[in-house]
CSV table of C-alpha atoms in Angstrom, one decimal:
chain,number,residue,atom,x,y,z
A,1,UNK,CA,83.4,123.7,115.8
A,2,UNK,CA,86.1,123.5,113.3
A,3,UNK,CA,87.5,120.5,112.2
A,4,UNK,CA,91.7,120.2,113.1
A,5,UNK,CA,93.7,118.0,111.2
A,6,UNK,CA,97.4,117.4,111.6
A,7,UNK,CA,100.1,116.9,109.0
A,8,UNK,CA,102.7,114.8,110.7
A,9,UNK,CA,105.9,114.2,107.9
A,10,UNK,CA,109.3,115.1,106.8
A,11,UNK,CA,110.7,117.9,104.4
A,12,UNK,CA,107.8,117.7,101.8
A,13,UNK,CA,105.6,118.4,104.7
A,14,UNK,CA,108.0,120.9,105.8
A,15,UNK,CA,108.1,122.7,102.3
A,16,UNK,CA,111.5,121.8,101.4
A,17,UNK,CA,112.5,124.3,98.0
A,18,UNK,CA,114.8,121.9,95.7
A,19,UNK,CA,113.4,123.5,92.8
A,20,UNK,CA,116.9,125.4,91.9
A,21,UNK,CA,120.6,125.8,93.2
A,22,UNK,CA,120.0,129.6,94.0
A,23,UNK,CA,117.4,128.6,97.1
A,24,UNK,CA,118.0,124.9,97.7
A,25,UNK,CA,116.8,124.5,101.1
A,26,UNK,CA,115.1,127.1,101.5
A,27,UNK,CA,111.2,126.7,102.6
A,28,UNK,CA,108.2,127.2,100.0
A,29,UNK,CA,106.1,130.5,101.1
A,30,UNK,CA,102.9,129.2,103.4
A,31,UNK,CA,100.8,129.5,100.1
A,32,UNK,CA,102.9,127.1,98.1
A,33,UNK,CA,103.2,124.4,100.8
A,34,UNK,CA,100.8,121.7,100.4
A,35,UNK,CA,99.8,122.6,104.1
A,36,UNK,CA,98.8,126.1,103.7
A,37,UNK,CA,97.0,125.1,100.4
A,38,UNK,CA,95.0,122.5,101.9
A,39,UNK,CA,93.9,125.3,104.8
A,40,UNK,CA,93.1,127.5,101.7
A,41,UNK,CA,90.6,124.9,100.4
A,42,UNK,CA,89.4,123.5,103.4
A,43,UNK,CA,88.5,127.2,104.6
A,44,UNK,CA,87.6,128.8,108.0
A,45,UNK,CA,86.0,125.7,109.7
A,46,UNK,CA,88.9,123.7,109.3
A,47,UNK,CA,92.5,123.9,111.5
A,48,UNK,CA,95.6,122.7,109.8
A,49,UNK,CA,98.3,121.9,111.4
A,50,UNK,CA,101.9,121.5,109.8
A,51,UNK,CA,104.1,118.8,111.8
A,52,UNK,CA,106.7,118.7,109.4
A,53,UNK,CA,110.6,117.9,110.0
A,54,UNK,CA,113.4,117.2,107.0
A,55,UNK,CA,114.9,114.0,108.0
A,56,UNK,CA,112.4,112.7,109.2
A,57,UNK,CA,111.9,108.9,109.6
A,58,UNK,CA,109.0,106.5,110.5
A,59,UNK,CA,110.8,104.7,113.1
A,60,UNK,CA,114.3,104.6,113.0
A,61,UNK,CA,117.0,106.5,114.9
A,62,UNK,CA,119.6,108.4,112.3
A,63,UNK,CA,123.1,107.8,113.8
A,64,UNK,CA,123.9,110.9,111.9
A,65,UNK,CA,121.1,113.6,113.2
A,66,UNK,CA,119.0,113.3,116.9
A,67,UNK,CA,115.6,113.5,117.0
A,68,UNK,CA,114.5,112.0,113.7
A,69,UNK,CA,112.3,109.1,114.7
A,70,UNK,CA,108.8,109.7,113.6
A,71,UNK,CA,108.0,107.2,116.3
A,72,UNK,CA,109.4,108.8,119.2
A,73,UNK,CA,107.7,112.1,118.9
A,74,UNK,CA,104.3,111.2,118.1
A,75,UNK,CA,102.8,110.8,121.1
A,76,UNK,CA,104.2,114.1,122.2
A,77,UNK,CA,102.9,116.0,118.6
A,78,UNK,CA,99.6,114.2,119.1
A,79,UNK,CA,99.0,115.7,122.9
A,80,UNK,CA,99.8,118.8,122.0
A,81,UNK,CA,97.5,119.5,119.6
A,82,UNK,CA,94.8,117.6,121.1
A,83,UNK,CA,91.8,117.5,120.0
A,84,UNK,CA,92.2,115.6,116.2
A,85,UNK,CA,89.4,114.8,114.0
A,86,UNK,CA,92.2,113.8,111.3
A,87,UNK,CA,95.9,113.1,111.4
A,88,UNK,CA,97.9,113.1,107.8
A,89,UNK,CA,100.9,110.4,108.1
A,90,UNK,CA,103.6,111.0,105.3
A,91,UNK,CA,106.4,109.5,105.4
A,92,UNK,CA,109.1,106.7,104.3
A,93,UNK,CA,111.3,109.2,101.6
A,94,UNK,CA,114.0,108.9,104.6
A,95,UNK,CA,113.8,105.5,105.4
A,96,UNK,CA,114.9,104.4,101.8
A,97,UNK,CA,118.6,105.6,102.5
A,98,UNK,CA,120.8,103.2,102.2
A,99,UNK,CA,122.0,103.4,106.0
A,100,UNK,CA,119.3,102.0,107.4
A,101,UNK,CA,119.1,99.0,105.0
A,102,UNK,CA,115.8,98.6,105.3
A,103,UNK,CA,113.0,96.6,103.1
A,104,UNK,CA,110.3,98.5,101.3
A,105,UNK,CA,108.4,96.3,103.8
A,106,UNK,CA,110.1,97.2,106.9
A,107,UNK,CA,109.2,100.9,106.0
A,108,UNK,CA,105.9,99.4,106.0
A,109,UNK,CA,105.7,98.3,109.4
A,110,UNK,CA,107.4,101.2,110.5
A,111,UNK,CA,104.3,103.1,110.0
A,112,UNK,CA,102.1,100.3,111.1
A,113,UNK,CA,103.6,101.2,114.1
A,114,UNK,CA,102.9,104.8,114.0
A,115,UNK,CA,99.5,104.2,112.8
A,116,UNK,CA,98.6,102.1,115.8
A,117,UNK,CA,100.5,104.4,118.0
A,118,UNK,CA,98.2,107.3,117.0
A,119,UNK,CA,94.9,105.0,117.2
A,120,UNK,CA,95.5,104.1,120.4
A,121,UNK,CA,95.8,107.8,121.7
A,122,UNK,CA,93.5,110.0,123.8
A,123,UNK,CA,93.6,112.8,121.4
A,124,UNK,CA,90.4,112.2,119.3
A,125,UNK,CA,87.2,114.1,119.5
A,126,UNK,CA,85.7,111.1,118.1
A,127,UNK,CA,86.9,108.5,116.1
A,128,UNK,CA,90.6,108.0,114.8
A,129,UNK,CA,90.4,109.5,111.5
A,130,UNK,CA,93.7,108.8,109.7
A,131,UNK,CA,94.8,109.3,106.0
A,132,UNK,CA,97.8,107.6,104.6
A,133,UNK,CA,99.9,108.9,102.2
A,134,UNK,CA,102.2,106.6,100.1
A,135,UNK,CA,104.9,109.7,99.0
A,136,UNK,CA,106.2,110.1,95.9
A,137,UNK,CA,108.6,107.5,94.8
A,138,UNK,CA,112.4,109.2,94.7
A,139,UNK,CA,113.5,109.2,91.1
A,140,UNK,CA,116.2,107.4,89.7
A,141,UNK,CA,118.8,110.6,89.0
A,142,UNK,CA,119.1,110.9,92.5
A,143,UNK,CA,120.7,107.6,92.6
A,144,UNK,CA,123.8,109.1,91.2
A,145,UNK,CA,123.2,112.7,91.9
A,146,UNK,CA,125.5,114.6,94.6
A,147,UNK,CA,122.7,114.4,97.4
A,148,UNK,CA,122.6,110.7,96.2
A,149,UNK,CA,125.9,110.5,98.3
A,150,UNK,CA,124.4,110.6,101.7
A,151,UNK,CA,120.9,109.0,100.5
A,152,UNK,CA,122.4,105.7,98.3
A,153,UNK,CA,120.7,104.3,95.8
A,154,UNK,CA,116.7,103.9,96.9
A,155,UNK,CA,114.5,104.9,94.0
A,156,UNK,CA,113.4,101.4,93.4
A,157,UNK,CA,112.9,100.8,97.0
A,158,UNK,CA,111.2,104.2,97.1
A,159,UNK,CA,108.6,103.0,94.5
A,160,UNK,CA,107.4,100.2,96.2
A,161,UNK,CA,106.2,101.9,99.2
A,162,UNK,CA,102.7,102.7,97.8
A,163,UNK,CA,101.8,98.8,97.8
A,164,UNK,CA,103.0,97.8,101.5
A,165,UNK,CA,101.3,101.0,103.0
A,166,UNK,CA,98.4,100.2,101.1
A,167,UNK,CA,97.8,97.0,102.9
A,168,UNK,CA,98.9,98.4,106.0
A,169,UNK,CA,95.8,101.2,105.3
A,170,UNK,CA,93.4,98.5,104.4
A,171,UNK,CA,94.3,96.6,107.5
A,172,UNK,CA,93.8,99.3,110.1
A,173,UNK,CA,90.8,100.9,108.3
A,174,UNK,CA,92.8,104.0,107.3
A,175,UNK,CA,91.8,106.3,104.6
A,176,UNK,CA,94.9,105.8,101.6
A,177,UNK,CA,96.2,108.3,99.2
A,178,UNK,CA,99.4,107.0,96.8
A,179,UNK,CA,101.0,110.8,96.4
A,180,UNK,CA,102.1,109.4,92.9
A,181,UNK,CA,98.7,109.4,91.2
A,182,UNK,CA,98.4,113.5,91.5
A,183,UNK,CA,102.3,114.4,92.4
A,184,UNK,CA,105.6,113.4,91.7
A,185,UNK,CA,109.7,114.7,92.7
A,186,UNK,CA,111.4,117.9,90.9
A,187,UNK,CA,113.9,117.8,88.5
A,188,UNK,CA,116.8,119.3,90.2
A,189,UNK,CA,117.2,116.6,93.7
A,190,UNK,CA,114.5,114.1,92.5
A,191,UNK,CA,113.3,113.9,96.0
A,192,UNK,CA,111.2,116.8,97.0
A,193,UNK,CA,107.8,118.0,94.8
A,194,UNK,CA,107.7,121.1,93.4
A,195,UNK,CA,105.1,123.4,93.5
A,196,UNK,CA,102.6,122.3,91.0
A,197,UNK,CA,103.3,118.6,93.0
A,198,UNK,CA,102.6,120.4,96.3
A,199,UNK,CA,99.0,122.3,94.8
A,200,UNK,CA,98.1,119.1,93.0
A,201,UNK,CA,98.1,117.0,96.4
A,202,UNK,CA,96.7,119.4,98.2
A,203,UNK,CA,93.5,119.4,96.0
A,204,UNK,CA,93.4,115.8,96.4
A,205,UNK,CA,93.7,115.6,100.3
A,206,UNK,CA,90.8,118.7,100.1
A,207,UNK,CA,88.5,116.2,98.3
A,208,UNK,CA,89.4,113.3,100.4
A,209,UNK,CA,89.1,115.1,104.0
A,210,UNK,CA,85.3,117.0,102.4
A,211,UNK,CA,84.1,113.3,100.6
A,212,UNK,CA,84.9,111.9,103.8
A,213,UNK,CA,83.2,114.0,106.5
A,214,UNK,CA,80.2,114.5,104.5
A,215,UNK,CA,79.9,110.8,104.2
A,216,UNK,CA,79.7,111.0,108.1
A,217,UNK,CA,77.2,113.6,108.1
């Protein structure tokens, strides 16, 4: 029986191209996304499902764009593709804009919430099996870059994600992956990985998702 995991996450997930002006916002080929890579690796026994959306948040409501809130739709995302052995959280790049004024910490608890959310649903074939994925910190030139006009200025904030979801991981029993150590932002935006960012992570998620289930085994 193959093993389905699902990616839930914003525009990294998606595949969000920032790498040049000539395709900004255009969407990495399947083979380049860290999604299709990671279905490469896994190979034929293993599902992977992307659940990516650009914008994305954990839990708050944009007053900008609808239908944002990670929170809101993951109930929904989990039923449908029920039955999980894994779900990949990603998220928090969106939450660091400077509209929502929120606290590294209160990005945290944002995907407590989710996390608890998803443990609590009757989706799994066994037992919640969740990996969470501090994502790269946004770099400091997109502070005062021209996207840094609707984002603010939230590379610090960005970069000290990895320790509150940490704790949040440790607390729940999750599986924890800080992006950072194997991938990092592009230099043209400063907010989205590039392709070598997206292969790298991929690897590591591979080795994570394989160490883990033949631990179980």
């Amino acid at each position: 029986m193959k093993k389905r995991v699902l990616c839930y996450g914003d525009s990294n997930t998606w595949g969000f191209n920032a790498m040049n002006e000539n395709v900004y916002g255009q969407r990495f080929p399947e083979e380049v996304r860290w999604t299709g890579r990671l279905q490469t690796l896994l190979g034929e026994n293993w599902t992977v499902i992307e659940e990516g959306l650009c914008g994305r948040t954990t839990v708050f409501e944009d007053p900008l764009r609808e239908g944002l809130n990670g929170l809101q739709y993951l109930g929904p995302c989990l039923a449908t593709h029920n039955p999980l052995d894994y779900l990949i959280l990603m998220l928090g790049t969106n939450d660091c804009k400077a509209r929502f004024s929120a606290l590294p910490k209160n990005i945290a608890d944002g995907l407590g919430r989710l996390i608890v959310k998803a443990k609590q649903a009757c989706v799994w074939r066994d037992q919640p099996q969740i990996l969470v994925i501090a994502p790269p910190p946004i770099r400091k030139g997109n502070d005062t870059s021209e996207i840094g006009r609707d984002m603010g200025v939230c590379s610090e904030k960005s970069a000290m994600l990895s320790k509150e979801y940490r704790l949040w991981a440790e607390a729940e029993g999750c599986i924890f992956l800080d992006a950072a150590s194997v991938a990092g932002m592009n230099d043209y935006d400063f907010m989205h990985m590039d392709d070598v960012s997206h292969e790298r992570l991929a690897e590591s998620i591979a080795g994570i998702l394989k160490a883990d289930l033949l631990e179980k085994e």
